[in-house]
Amino acid sequence: MKYLSLIILSAILFSGYRSSKNEMNSSSKTASAGWQKLFDGKTTAGWHSYGKTEVGQAWKVSDGALYFDAKNKKEGQGGDITTNEEYGNFHLKLEWKISKNGNSGIIFFVKEDFLKYPSSYNTGPEMQVLDNDGHADGKINKHRAGDLYDLIASSSEPVKPVGAWNQVEIISNNGKLDFKLNGKNIVSTTMWDAQWNSMVAGSKFKTMPGFAFYKSGKIALQDHGDEVWYRNIEIKKL
């Protein structure tokens, strides 16, 4: 009986060892694939409010998500938040959820020079985050969820209803830019060529000389005055 107990105990210990080893191998494979978590699900480490050193208090961590608490925001507690690090060629993945009538955005290639560029959108193009049915921007072409804001309307609209999570991918590689929403490629374009420059010249950004000028920059999440949630934010340098 004692011998049988030892066999059972050994089997349990070996099973636990294999499980632990498999988890370590899985974690190692993720790291070796080059993916970097931009949000750990617990803190705002790695982020700060645009033009400041810390994250505004209206941005909170709730249930594993970065949450913008617009309802309880006080003066000076909001603003867009940006990554501490800049990225050139990249593959960004995240999930977002918007409130009813809400508006936000994912902005990239942000050059943080607050005196020269007071807002993140002065330099960074944006993937629109929106309640298409409830917000006024939903009635404007190139301003709907998934659009390359004010530049290109998405080819389809696989956006989920208010309160549901949407999966996003933004891929920028040597000027080739792609947006994916819930597994569907919805925007494909080439940045910085003659057609791109013409498109910018015909947009609301035409008076902003720094807009979409920089080929590396920070990632920003927009405070547009509405509740929004972001989670599972990770990036891979290409």
JSON list of C-alpha atoms in Angstrom, two decimals:
[
{"chain": "A", "resi": 1, "resn": "MET", "atom": "CA", "xyz": [0.00, 0.00, 0.00]},
{"chain": "A", "resi": 2, "resn": "LYS", "atom": "CA", "xyz": [2.84, 2.36, 0.88]},
{"chain": "A", "resi": 3, "resn": "TYR", "atom": "CA", "xyz": [4.53, 1.52, -2.41]},
{"chain": "A", "resi": 4, "resn": "LEU", "atom": "CA", "xyz": [1.31, 2.25, -4.34]},
{"chain": "A", "resi": 5, "resn": "SER", "atom": "CA", "xyz": [0.97, 5.63, -2.60]},
{"chain": "A", "resi": 6, "resn": "LEU", "atom": "CA", "xyz": [4.50, 6.56, -3.64]},
{"chain": "A", "resi": 7, "resn": "ILE", "atom": "CA", "xyz": [3.70, 5.69, -7.26]},
{"chain": "A", "resi": 8, "resn": "ILE", "atom": "CA", "xyz": [0.55, 7.86, -7.21]},
{"chain": "A", "resi": 9, "resn": "LEU", "atom": "CA", "xyz": [2.41, 10.78, -5.61]},
{"chain": "A", "resi": 10, "resn": "SER", "atom": "CA", "xyz": [5.19, 10.53, -8.18]},
{"chain": "A", "resi": 11, "resn": "ALA", "atom": "CA", "xyz": [2.63, 10.55, -11.01]},
{"chain": "A", "resi": 12, "resn": "ILE", "atom": "CA", "xyz": [0.96, 13.69, -9.59]},
{"chain": "A", "resi": 13, "resn": "LEU", "atom": "CA", "xyz": [4.28, 15.50, -9.21]},
{"chain": "A", "resi": 14, "resn": "PHE", "atom": "CA", "xyz": [5.36, 14.53, -12.74]},
{"chain": "A", "resi": 15, "resn": "SER", "atom": "CA", "xyz": [2.04, 15.72, -14.17]},
{"chain": "A", "resi": 16, "resn": "GLY", "atom": "CA", "xyz": [2.43, 19.08, -12.41]},
{"chain": "A", "resi": 17, "resn": "TYR", "atom": "CA", "xyz": [5.97, 19.39, -13.72]},
{"chain": "A", "resi": 18, "resn": "ARG", "atom": "CA", "xyz": [4.86, 18.72, -17.30]},
{"chain": "A", "resi": 19, "resn": "SER", "atom": "CA", "xyz": [2.02, 21.26, -17.00]},
{"chain": "A", "resi": 20, "resn": "SER", "atom": "CA", "xyz": [4.39, 23.91, -15.65]},
{"chain": "A", "resi": 21, "resn": "LYS", "atom": "CA", "xyz": [6.92, 23.14, -18.35]},
{"chain": "A", "resi": 22, "resn": "ASN", "atom": "CA", "xyz": [4.26, 23.42, -21.07]},
{"chain": "A", "resi": 23, "resn": "GLU", "atom": "CA", "xyz": [3.17, 26.82, -19.73]},
{"chain": "A", "resi": 24, "resn": "MET", "atom": "CA", "xyz": [6.78, 28.00, -19.73]},
{"chain": "A", "resi": 25, "resn": "ASN", "atom": "CA", "xyz": [7.26, 26.76, -23.29]},
{"chain": "A", "resi": 26, "resn": "SER", "atom": "CA", "xyz": [4.07, 28.52, -24.41]},
{"chain": "A", "resi": 27, "resn": "SER", "atom": "CA", "xyz": [5.20, 31.77, -22.78]},
{"chain": "A", "resi": 28, "resn": "SER", "atom": "CA", "xyz": [8.62, 31.37, -24.34]},
{"chain": "A", "resi": 29, "resn": "LYS", "atom": "CA", "xyz": [7.12, 30.83, -27.79]},
{"chain": "A", "resi": 30, "resn": "THR", "atom": "CA", "xyz": [5.05, 34.03, -27.46]},
{"chain": "A", "resi": 31, "resn": "ALA", "atom": "CA", "xyz": [8.12, 35.99, -26.43]},
{"chain": "A", "resi": 32, "resn": "SER", "atom": "CA", "xyz": [10.24, 34.48, -29.19]},
{"chain": "A", "resi": 33, "resn": "ALA", "atom": "CA", "xyz": [7.58, 35.43, -31.74]},
{"chain": "A", "resi": 34, "resn": "GLY", "atom": "CA", "xyz": [8.41, 39.04, -30.90]},
{"chain": "A", "resi": 35, "resn": "TRP", "atom": "CA", "xyz": [5.12, 40.12, -29.34]},
{"chain": "A", "resi": 36, "resn": "GLN", "atom": "CA", "xyz": [5.33, 42.72, -26.57]},
{"chain": "A", "resi": 37, "resn": "LYS", "atom": "CA", "xyz": [2.43, 43.41, -24.20]},
{"chain": "A", "resi": 38, "resn": "LEU", "atom": "CA", "xyz": [1.65, 47.11, -24.03]},
{"chain": "A", "resi": 39, "resn": "PHE", "atom": "CA", "xyz": [-0.85, 46.61, -21.21]},
{"chain": "A", "resi": 40, "resn": "ASP", "atom": "CA", "xyz": [-0.41, 44.07, -18.42]},
{"chain": "A", "resi": 41, "resn": "GLY", "atom": "CA", "xyz": [-4.10, 44.05, -17.48]},
{"chain": "A", "resi": 42, "resn": "LYS", "atom": "CA", "xyz": [-3.33, 45.30, -13.97]},
{"chain": "A", "resi": 43, "resn": "THR", "atom": "CA", "xyz": [-1.57, 48.68, -14.16]},
{"chain": "A", "resi": 44, "resn": "THR", "atom": "CA", "xyz": [-1.02, 51.61, -16.51]},
{"chain": "A", "resi": 45, "resn": "ALA", "atom": "CA", "xyz": [2.72, 50.91, -16.63]},
{"chain": "A", "resi": 46, "resn": "GLY", "atom": "CA", "xyz": [4.22, 51.84, -19.98]},
{"chain": "A", "resi": 47, "resn": "TRP", "atom": "CA", "xyz": [1.71, 54.64, -20.62]},
{"chain": "A", "resi": 48, "resn": "HIS", "atom": "CA", "xyz": [1.36, 58.34, -19.82]},
{"chain": "A", "resi": 49, "resn": "SER", "atom": "CA", "xyz": [-1.01, 61.15, -20.73]},
{"chain": "A", "resi": 50, "resn": "TYR", "atom": "CA", "xyz": [0.07, 63.06, -23.82]},
{"chain": "A", "resi": 51, "resn": "GLY", "atom": "CA", "xyz": [2.41, 65.90, -22.85]},
{"chain": "A", "resi": 52, "resn": "LYS", "atom": "CA", "xyz": [2.65, 64.68, -19.24]},
{"chain": "A", "resi": 53, "resn": "THR", "atom": "CA", "xyz": [4.67, 62.15, -17.27]},
{"chain": "A", "resi": 54, "resn": "GLU", "atom": "CA", "xyz": [1.85, 60.12, -15.72]},
{"chain": "A", "resi": 55, "resn": "VAL", "atom": "CA", "xyz": [-1.52, 58.72, -16.75]},
{"chain": "A", "resi": 56, "resn": "GLY", "atom": "CA", "xyz": [-4.51, 60.96, -15.95]},
{"chain": "A", "resi": 57, "resn": "GLN", "atom": "CA", "xyz": [-6.70, 59.67, -13.13]},
{"chain": "A", "resi": 58, "resn": "ALA", "atom": "CA", "xyz": [-9.73, 59.29, -15.40]},
{"chain": "A", "resi": 59, "resn": "TRP", "atom": "CA", "xyz": [-7.93, 56.39, -17.08]},
{"chain": "A", "resi": 60, "resn": "LYS", "atom": "CA", "xyz": [-8.38, 53.36, -14.83]},
{"chain": "A", "resi": 61, "resn": "VAL", "atom": "CA", "xyz": [-7.79, 49.62, -14.87]},
{"chain": "A", "resi": 62, "resn": "SER", "atom": "CA", "xyz": [-11.06, 47.71, -14.53]},
{"chain": "A", "resi": 63, "resn": "ASP", "atom": "CA", "xyz": [-11.60, 43.96, -15.05]},
{"chain": "A", "resi": 64, "resn": "GLY", "atom": "CA", "xyz": [-8.40, 43.60, -17.05]},
{"chain": "A", "resi": 65, "resn": "ALA", "atom": "CA", "xyz": [-9.12, 46.58, -19.30]},
{"chain": "A", "resi": 66, "resn": "LEU", "atom": "CA", "xyz": [-7.93, 50.16, -19.63]},
{"chain": "A", "resi": 67, "resn": "TYR", "atom": "CA", "xyz": [-11.11, 52.12, -18.96]},
{"chain": "A", "resi": 68, "resn": "PHE", "atom": "CA", "xyz": [-11.74, 55.81, -19.55]},
{"chain": "A", "resi": 69, "resn": "ASP", "atom": "CA", "xyz": [-14.12, 56.95, -16.80]},
{"chain": "A", "resi": 70, "resn": "ALA", "atom": "CA", "xyz": [-15.70, 59.92, -18.58]},
{"chain": "A", "resi": 71, "resn": "LYS", "atom": "CA", "xyz": [-18.59, 60.19, -16.12]},
{"chain": "A", "resi": 72, "resn": "ASN", "atom": "CA", "xyz": [-16.36, 60.92, -13.13]},
{"chain": "A", "resi": 73, "resn": "LYS", "atom": "CA", "xyz": [-13.60, 62.80, -14.94]},
{"chain": "A", "resi": 74, "resn": "LYS", "atom": "CA", "xyz": [-12.50, 66.03, -13.35]},
{"chain": "A", "resi": 75, "resn": "GLU", "atom": "CA", "xyz": [-10.56, 68.89, -14.94]},
{"chain": "A", "resi": 76, "resn": "GLY", "atom": "CA", "xyz": [-7.05, 67.81, -15.90]},
{"chain": "A", "resi": 77, "resn": "GLN", "atom": "CA", "xyz": [-7.63, 64.10, -15.26]},
{"chain": "A", "resi": 78, "resn": "GLY", "atom": "CA", "xyz": [-8.24, 63.03, -18.85]},
{"chain": "A", "resi": 79, "resn": "GLY", "atom": "CA", "xyz": [-6.47, 63.48, -22.16]},
{"chain": "A", "resi": 80, "resn": "ASP", "atom": "CA", "xyz": [-5.17, 60.95, -24.65]},
{"chain": "A", "resi": 81, "resn": "ILE", "atom": "CA", "xyz": [-2.73, 58.40, -23.28]},
{"chain": "A", "resi": 82, "resn": "THR", "atom": "CA", "xyz": [0.36, 57.32, -25.21]},
{"chain": "A", "resi": 83, "resn": "THR", "atom": "CA", "xyz": [2.94, 54.58, -25.01]},
{"chain": "A", "resi": 84, "resn": "ASN", "atom": "CA", "xyz": [6.29, 55.49, -23.54]},
{"chain": "A", "resi": 85, "resn": "GLU", "atom": "CA", "xyz": [8.03, 53.94, -26.54]},
{"chain": "A", "resi": 86, "resn": "GLU", "atom": "CA", "xyz": [7.97, 54.82, -30.24]},
{"chain": "A", "resi": 87, "resn": "TYR", "atom": "CA", "xyz": [7.38, 52.28, -33.02]},
{"chain": "A", "resi": 88, "resn": "GLY", "atom": "CA", "xyz": [8.24, 52.29, -36.73]},
{"chain": "A", "resi": 89, "resn": "ASN", "atom": "CA", "xyz": [7.16, 49.20, -38.66]},
{"chain": "A", "resi": 90, "resn": "PHE", "atom": "CA", "xyz": [4.73, 47.36, -36.39]},
{"chain": "A", "resi": 91, "resn": "HIS", "atom": "CA", "xyz": [1.80, 44.97, -36.01]},
{"chain": "A", "resi": 92, "resn": "LEU", "atom": "CA", "xyz": [-0.57, 46.15, -33.28]},
{"chain": "A", "resi": 93, "resn": "LYS", "atom": "CA", "xyz": [-3.36, 44.04, -31.81]},
{"chain": "A", "resi": 94, "resn": "LEU", "atom": "CA", "xyz": [-5.99, 45.08, -29.27]},
{"chain": "A", "resi": 95, "resn": "GLU", "atom": "CA", "xyz": [-9.66, 44.90, -28.38]},
{"chain": "A", "resi": 96, "resn": "TRP", "atom": "CA", "xyz": [-12.00, 47.83, -27.78]},
{"chain": "A", "resi": 97, "resn": "LYS", "atom": "CA", "xyz": [-15.49, 48.34, -26.44]},
{"chain": "A", "resi": 98, "resn": "ILE", "atom": "CA", "xyz": [-17.35, 51.65, -26.72]},
{"chain": "A", "resi": 99, "resn": "SER", "atom": "CA", "xyz": [-20.16, 53.14, -24.64]},
{"chain": "A", "resi": 100, "resn": "LYS", "atom": "CA", "xyz": [-23.53, 54.16, -26.08]},
{"chain": "A", "resi": 101, "resn": "ASN", "atom": "CA", "xyz": [-23.12, 57.29, -28.24]},
{"chain": "A", "resi": 102, "resn": "GLY", "atom": "CA", "xyz": [-19.36, 57.04, -27.62]},
{"chain": "A", "resi": 103, "resn": "ASN", "atom": "CA", "xyz": [-16.32, 58.12, -29.62]},
{"chain": "A", "resi": 104, "resn": "SER", "atom": "CA", "xyz": [-12.62, 57.32, -29.26]},
{"chain": "A", "resi": 105, "resn": "GLY", "atom": "CA", "xyz": [-9.73, 56.31, -31.48]},
{"chain": "A", "resi": 106, "resn": "ILE", "atom": "CA", "xyz": [-6.44, 54.48, -31.85]},
{"chain": "A", "resi": 107, "resn": "ILE", "atom": "CA", "xyz": [-3.77, 56.91, -33.04]},
{"chain": "A", "resi": 108, "resn": "PHE", "atom": "CA", "xyz": [-0.32, 55.90, -34.27]},
{"chain": "A", "resi": 109, "resn": "PHE", "atom": "CA", "xyz": [2.94, 57.49, -35.42]},
{"chain": "A", "resi": 110, "resn": "VAL", "atom": "CA", "xyz": [2.39, 60.13, -32.74]},
{"chain": "A", "resi": 111, "resn": "LYS", "atom": "CA", "xyz": [5.32, 62.50, -32.34]},
{"chain": "A", "resi": 112, "resn": "GLU", "atom": "CA", "xyz": [5.09, 63.77, -28.78]},
{"chain": "A", "resi": 113, "resn": "ASP", "atom": "CA", "xyz": [6.33, 67.35, -28.86]},
{"chain": "A", "resi": 114, "resn": "PHE", "atom": "CA", "xyz": [3.69, 69.12, -26.80]},
{"chain": "A", "resi": 115, "resn": "LEU", "atom": "CA", "xyz": [4.82, 72.70, -27.54]},
{"chain": "A", "resi": 116, "resn": "LYS", "atom": "CA", "xyz": [4.91, 72.07, -31.28]},
{"chain": "A", "resi": 117, "resn": "TYR", "atom": "CA", "xyz": [2.02, 69.60, -31.44]},
{"chain": "A", "resi": 118, "resn": "PRO", "atom": "CA", "xyz": [-0.53, 70.20, -28.64]},
{"chain": "A", "resi": 119, "resn": "SER", "atom": "CA", "xyz": [-2.59, 67.10, -29.50]},
{"chain": "A", "resi": 120, "resn": "SER", "atom": "CA", "xyz": [-1.77, 63.55, -30.55]},
{"chain": "A", "resi": 121, "resn": "TYR", "atom": "CA", "xyz": [-3.88, 63.91, -33.71]},
{"chain": "A", "resi": 122, "resn": "ASN", "atom": "CA", "xyz": [-1.65, 66.76, -34.91]},
{"chain": "A", "resi": 123, "resn": "THR", "atom": "CA", "xyz": [0.79, 64.09, -36.06]},
{"chain": "A", "resi": 124, "resn": "GLY", "atom": "CA", "xyz": [-0.89, 60.68, -35.81]},
{"chain": "A", "resi": 125, "resn": "PRO", "atom": "CA", "xyz": [-3.39, 59.06, -38.19]},
{"chain": "A", "resi": 126, "resn": "GLU", "atom": "CA", "xyz": [-6.33, 57.39, -36.44]},
{"chain": "A", "resi": 127, "resn": "MET", "atom": "CA", "xyz": [-8.41, 54.25, -36.62]},
{"chain": "A", "resi": 128, "resn": "GLN", "atom": "CA", "xyz": [-11.87, 55.40, -35.56]},
{"chain": "A", "resi": 129, "resn": "VAL", "atom": "CA", "xyz": [-13.58, 53.84, -32.52]},
{"chain": "A", "resi": 130, "resn": "LEU", "atom": "CA", "xyz": [-17.28, 54.74, -32.51]},
{"chain": "A", "resi": 131, "resn": "ASP", "atom": "CA", "xyz": [-20.89, 53.90, -31.78]},
{"chain": "A", "resi": 132, "resn": "ASN", "atom": "CA", "xyz": [-21.98, 54.26, -35.41]},
{"chain": "A", "resi": 133, "resn": "ASP", "atom": "CA", "xyz": [-25.66, 54.37, -34.55]},
{"chain": "A", "resi": 134, "resn": "GLY", "atom": "CA", "xyz": [-25.50, 56.75, -31.61]},
{"chain": "A", "resi": 135, "resn": "HIS", "atom": "CA", "xyz": [-22.74, 59.27, -32.32]},
{"chain": "A", "resi": 136, "resn": "ALA", "atom": "CA", "xyz": [-23.07, 62.09, -34.83]},
{"chain": "A", "resi": 137, "resn": "ASP", "atom": "CA", "xyz": [-19.84, 61.05, -36.57]},
{"chain": "A", "resi": 138, "resn": "GLY", "atom": "CA", "xyz": [-21.62, 57.86, -37.63]},
{"chain": "A", "resi": 139, "resn": "LYS", "atom": "CA", "xyz": [-23.43, 59.94, -40.25]},
{"chain": "A", "resi": 140, "resn": "ILE", "atom": "CA", "xyz": [-20.19, 61.25, -41.76]},
{"chain": "A", "resi": 141, "resn": "ASN", "atom": "CA", "xyz": [-18.29, 59.39, -44.47]},
{"chain": "A", "resi": 142, "resn": "LYS", "atom": "CA", "xyz": [-14.79, 58.31, -43.33]},
{"chain": "A", "resi": 143, "resn": "HIS", "atom": "CA", "xyz": [-15.72, 58.95, -39.67]},
{"chain": "A", "resi": 144, "resn": "ARG", "atom": "CA", "xyz": [-17.31, 55.59, -38.86]},
{"chain": "A", "resi": 145, "resn": "ALA", "atom": "CA", "xyz": [-15.88, 52.76, -36.75]},
{"chain": "A", "resi": 146, "resn": "GLY", "atom": "CA", "xyz": [-12.84, 51.20, -38.39]},
{"chain": "A", "resi": 147, "resn": "ASP", "atom": "CA", "xyz": [-12.28, 54.05, -40.85]},
{"chain": "A", "resi": 148, "resn": "LEU", "atom": "CA", "xyz": [-8.87, 55.64, -41.31]},
{"chain": "A", "resi": 149, "resn": "TYR", "atom": "CA", "xyz": [-10.34, 58.80, -39.84]},
{"chain": "A", "resi": 150, "resn": "ASP", "atom": "CA", "xyz": [-11.22, 61.47, -42.43]},
{"chain": "A", "resi": 151, "resn": "LEU", "atom": "CA", "xyz": [-9.04, 59.75, -45.04]},
{"chain": "A", "resi": 152, "resn": "ILE", "atom": "CA", "xyz": [-10.42, 56.33, -46.05]},
{"chain": "A", "resi": 153, "resn": "ALA", "atom": "CA", "xyz": [-13.78, 54.69, -45.36]},
{"chain": "A", "resi": 154, "resn": "SER", "atom": "CA", "xyz": [-13.57, 51.01, -44.44]},
{"chain": "A", "resi": 155, "resn": "SER", "atom": "CA", "xyz": [-14.47, 48.57, -47.21]},
{"chain": "A", "resi": 156, "resn": "SER", "atom": "CA", "xyz": [-16.92, 46.74, -44.93]},
{"chain": "A", "resi": 157, "resn": "GLU", "atom": "CA", "xyz": [-18.30, 47.26, -41.42]},
{"chain": "A", "resi": 158, "resn": "PRO", "atom": "CA", "xyz": [-17.90, 44.12, -39.29]},
{"chain": "A", "resi": 159, "resn": "VAL", "atom": "CA", "xyz": [-18.13, 46.24, -36.11]},
{"chain": "A", "resi": 160, "resn": "LYS", "atom": "CA", "xyz": [-20.04, 44.71, -33.20]},
{"chain": "A", "resi": 161, "resn": "PRO", "atom": "CA", "xyz": [-22.84, 46.45, -31.25]},
{"chain": "A", "resi": 162, "resn": "VAL", "atom": "CA", "xyz": [-22.26, 48.81, -28.32]},
{"chain": "A", "resi": 163, "resn": "GLY", "atom": "CA", "xyz": [-21.04, 46.89, -25.27]},
{"chain": "A", "resi": 164, "resn": "ALA", "atom": "CA", "xyz": [-19.37, 44.10, -27.30]},
{"chain": "A", "resi": 165, "resn": "TRP", "atom": "CA", "xyz": [-15.64, 43.67, -27.73]},
{"chain": "A", "resi": 166, "resn": "ASN", "atom": "CA", "xyz": [-14.10, 44.35, -31.15]},
{"chain": "A", "resi": 167, "resn": "GLN", "atom": "CA", "xyz": [-10.77, 42.89, -32.22]},
{"chain": "A", "resi": 168, "resn": "VAL", "atom": "CA", "xyz": [-8.41, 45.22, -34.07]},
{"chain": "A", "resi": 169, "resn": "GLU", "atom": "CA", "xyz": [-5.16, 44.84, -35.95]},
{"chain": "A", "resi": 170, "resn": "ILE", "atom": "CA", "xyz": [-3.15, 47.74, -37.36]},
{"chain": "A", "resi": 171, "resn": "ILE", "atom": "CA", "xyz": [-0.21, 46.71, -39.52]},
{"chain": "A", "resi": 172, "resn": "SER", "atom": "CA", "xyz": [2.27, 49.25, -40.87]},
{"chain": "A", "resi": 173, "resn": "ASN", "atom": "CA", "xyz": [5.26, 47.96, -42.76]},
{"chain": "A", "resi": 174, "resn": "ASN", "atom": "CA", "xyz": [7.46, 50.12, -44.99]},
{"chain": "A", "resi": 175, "resn": "GLY", "atom": "CA", "xyz": [4.55, 52.39, -45.87]},
{"chain": "A", "resi": 176, "resn": "LYS", "atom": "CA", "xyz": [1.97, 49.64, -46.43]},
{"chain": "A", "resi": 177, "resn": "LEU", "atom": "CA", "xyz": [-0.90, 50.18, -43.99]},
{"chain": "A", "resi": 178, "resn": "ASP", "atom": "CA", "xyz": [-3.67, 47.69, -43.20]},
{"chain": "A", "resi": 179, "resn": "PHE", "atom": "CA", "xyz": [-6.58, 47.81, -40.75]},
{"chain": "A", "resi": 180, "resn": "LYS", "atom": "CA", "xyz": [-8.37, 44.67, -39.64]},
{"chain": "A", "resi": 181, "resn": "LEU", "atom": "CA", "xyz": [-11.58, 44.63, -37.63]},
{"chain": "A", "resi": 182, "resn": "ASN", "atom": "CA", "xyz": [-12.94, 41.37, -36.21]},
{"chain": "A", "resi": 183, "resn": "GLY", "atom": "CA", "xyz": [-10.83, 39.37, -38.64]},
{"chain": "A", "resi": 184, "resn": "LYS", "atom": "CA", "xyz": [-11.79, 41.34, -41.77]},
{"chain": "A", "resi": 185, "resn": "ASN", "atom": "CA", "xyz": [-9.32, 43.50, -43.68]},
{"chain": "A", "resi": 186, "resn": "ILE", "atom": "CA", "xyz": [-11.18, 46.80, -44.01]},
{"chain": "A", "resi": 187, "resn": "VAL", "atom": "CA", "xyz": [-8.52, 49.35, -45.01]},
{"chain": "A", "resi": 188, "resn": "SER", "atom": "CA", "xyz": [-5.44, 48.94, -47.20]},
{"chain": "A", "resi": 189, "resn": "THR", "atom": "CA", "xyz": [-3.36, 51.86, -48.41]},
{"chain": "A", "resi": 190, "resn": "THR", "atom": "CA", "xyz": [0.18, 53.09, -48.92]},
{"chain": "A", "resi": 191, "resn": "MET", "atom": "CA", "xyz": [1.43, 55.94, -46.81]},
{"chain": "A", "resi": 192, "resn": "TRP", "atom": "CA", "xyz": [3.71, 58.76, -47.96]},
{"chain": "A", "resi": 193, "resn": "ASP", "atom": "CA", "xyz": [3.31, 58.34, -51.71]},
{"chain": "A", "resi": 194, "resn": "ALA", "atom": "CA", "xyz": [1.76, 60.93, -54.06]},
{"chain": "A", "resi": 195, "resn": "GLN", "atom": "CA", "xyz": [-1.76, 59.53, -53.66]},
{"chain": "A", "resi": 196, "resn": "TRP", "atom": "CA", "xyz": [-1.42, 59.60, -49.87]},
{"chain": "A", "resi": 197, "resn": "ASN", "atom": "CA", "xyz": [-0.19, 63.20, -49.89]},
{"chain": "A", "resi": 198, "resn": "SER", "atom": "CA", "xyz": [-3.11, 64.20, -52.12]},
{"chain": "A", "resi": 199, "resn": "MET", "atom": "CA", "xyz": [-5.54, 62.47, -49.77]},
{"chain": "A", "resi": 200, "resn": "VAL", "atom": "CA", "xyz": [-4.15, 64.29, -46.73]},
{"chain": "A", "resi": 201, "resn": "ALA", "atom": "CA", "xyz": [-4.29, 67.60, -48.63]},
{"chain": "A", "resi": 202, "resn": "GLY", "atom": "CA", "xyz": [-8.02, 67.07, -49.14]},
{"chain": "A", "resi": 203, "resn": "SER", "atom": "CA", "xyz": [-8.72, 66.25, -45.49]},
{"chain": "A", "resi": 204, "resn": "LYS", "atom": "CA", "xyz": [-9.25, 68.22, -42.28]},
{"chain": "A", "resi": 205, "resn": "PHE", "atom": "CA", "xyz": [-5.55, 67.67, -41.54]},
{"chain": "A", "resi": 206, "resn": "LYS", "atom": "CA", "xyz": [-4.33, 69.75, -44.48]},
{"chain": "A", "resi": 207, "resn": "THR", "atom": "CA", "xyz": [-3.41, 72.66, -42.18]},
{"chain": "A", "resi": 208, "resn": "MET", "atom": "CA", "xyz": [-1.33, 70.42, -39.89]},
{"chain": "A", "resi": 209, "resn": "PRO", "atom": "CA", "xyz": [2.18, 70.16, -41.41]},
{"chain": "A", "resi": 210, "resn": "GLY", "atom": "CA", "xyz": [3.24, 67.43, -38.97]},
{"chain": "A", "resi": 211, "resn": "PHE", "atom": "CA", "xyz": [0.29, 65.15, -39.68]},
{"chain": "A", "resi": 212, "resn": "ALA", "atom": "CA", "xyz": [1.33, 61.67, -40.88]},
{"chain": "A", "resi": 213, "resn": "PHE", "atom": "CA", "xyz": [4.80, 63.05, -41.51]},
{"chain": "A", "resi": 214, "resn": "TYR", "atom": "CA", "xyz": [6.77, 60.87, -39.12]},
{"chain": "A", "resi": 215, "resn": "LYS", "atom": "CA", "xyz": [7.63, 57.25, -39.92]},
{"chain": "A", "resi": 216, "resn": "SER", "atom": "CA", "xyz": [7.92, 56.25, -36.29]},
{"chain": "A", "resi": 217, "resn": "GLY", "atom": "CA", "xyz": [6.02, 57.39, -33.25]},
{"chain": "A", "resi": 218, "resn": "LYS", "atom": "CA", "xyz": [3.96, 56.48, -30.22]},
{"chain": "A", "resi": 219, "resn": "ILE", "atom": "CA", "xyz": [0.61, 54.71, -29.99]},
{"chain": "A", "resi": 220, "resn": "ALA", "atom": "CA", "xyz": [-2.19, 56.76, -28.41]},
{"chain": "A", "resi": 221, "resn": "LEU", "atom": "CA", "xyz": [-5.66, 55.94, -27.11]},
{"chain": "A", "resi": 222, "resn": "GLN", "atom": "CA", "xyz": [-8.04, 58.87, -27.41]},
{"chain": "A", "resi": 223, "resn": "ASP", "atom": "CA", "xyz": [-10.04, 60.68, -24.78]},
{"chain": "A", "resi": 224, "resn": "HIS", "atom": "CA", "xyz": [-12.98, 62.02, -26.77]},
{"chain": "A", "resi": 225, "resn": "GLY", "atom": "CA", "xyz": [-15.06, 62.62, -23.65]},
{"chain": "A", "resi": 226, "resn": "ASP", "atom": "CA", "xyz": [-16.84, 59.25, -23.71]},
{"chain": "A", "resi": 227, "resn": "GLU", "atom": "CA", "xyz": [-16.46, 55.97, -21.85]},
{"chain": "A", "resi": 228, "resn": "VAL", "atom": "CA", "xyz": [-14.30, 53.44, -23.67]},
{"chain": "A", "resi": 229, "resn": "TRP", "atom": "CA", "xyz": [-12.45, 50.24, -22.80]},
{"chain": "A", "resi": 230, "resn": "TYR", "atom": "CA", "xyz": [-9.27, 48.70, -24.27]},
{"chain": "A", "resi": 231, "resn": "ARG", "atom": "CA", "xyz": [-7.67, 45.36, -23.46]},
{"chain": "A", "resi": 232, "resn": "ASN", "atom": "CA", "xyz": [-5.26, 42.67, -24.76]},
{"chain": "A", "resi": 233, "resn": "ILE", "atom": "CA", "xyz": [-2.99, 45.35, -26.22]},
{"chain": "A", "resi": 234, "resn": "GLU", "atom": "CA", "xyz": [0.19, 43.94, -27.76]},
{"chain": "A", "resi": 235, "resn": "ILE", "atom": "CA", "xyz": [2.62, 44.92, -30.49]},
{"chain": "A", "resi": 236, "resn": "LYS", "atom": "CA", "xyz": [5.23, 43.28, -32.66]},
{"chain": "A", "resi": 237, "resn": "LYS", "atom": "CA", "xyz": [8.04, 45.22, -34.28]},
{"chain": "A", "resi": 238, "resn": "LEU", "atom": "CA", "xyz": [8.45, 44.34, -37.96]}
]
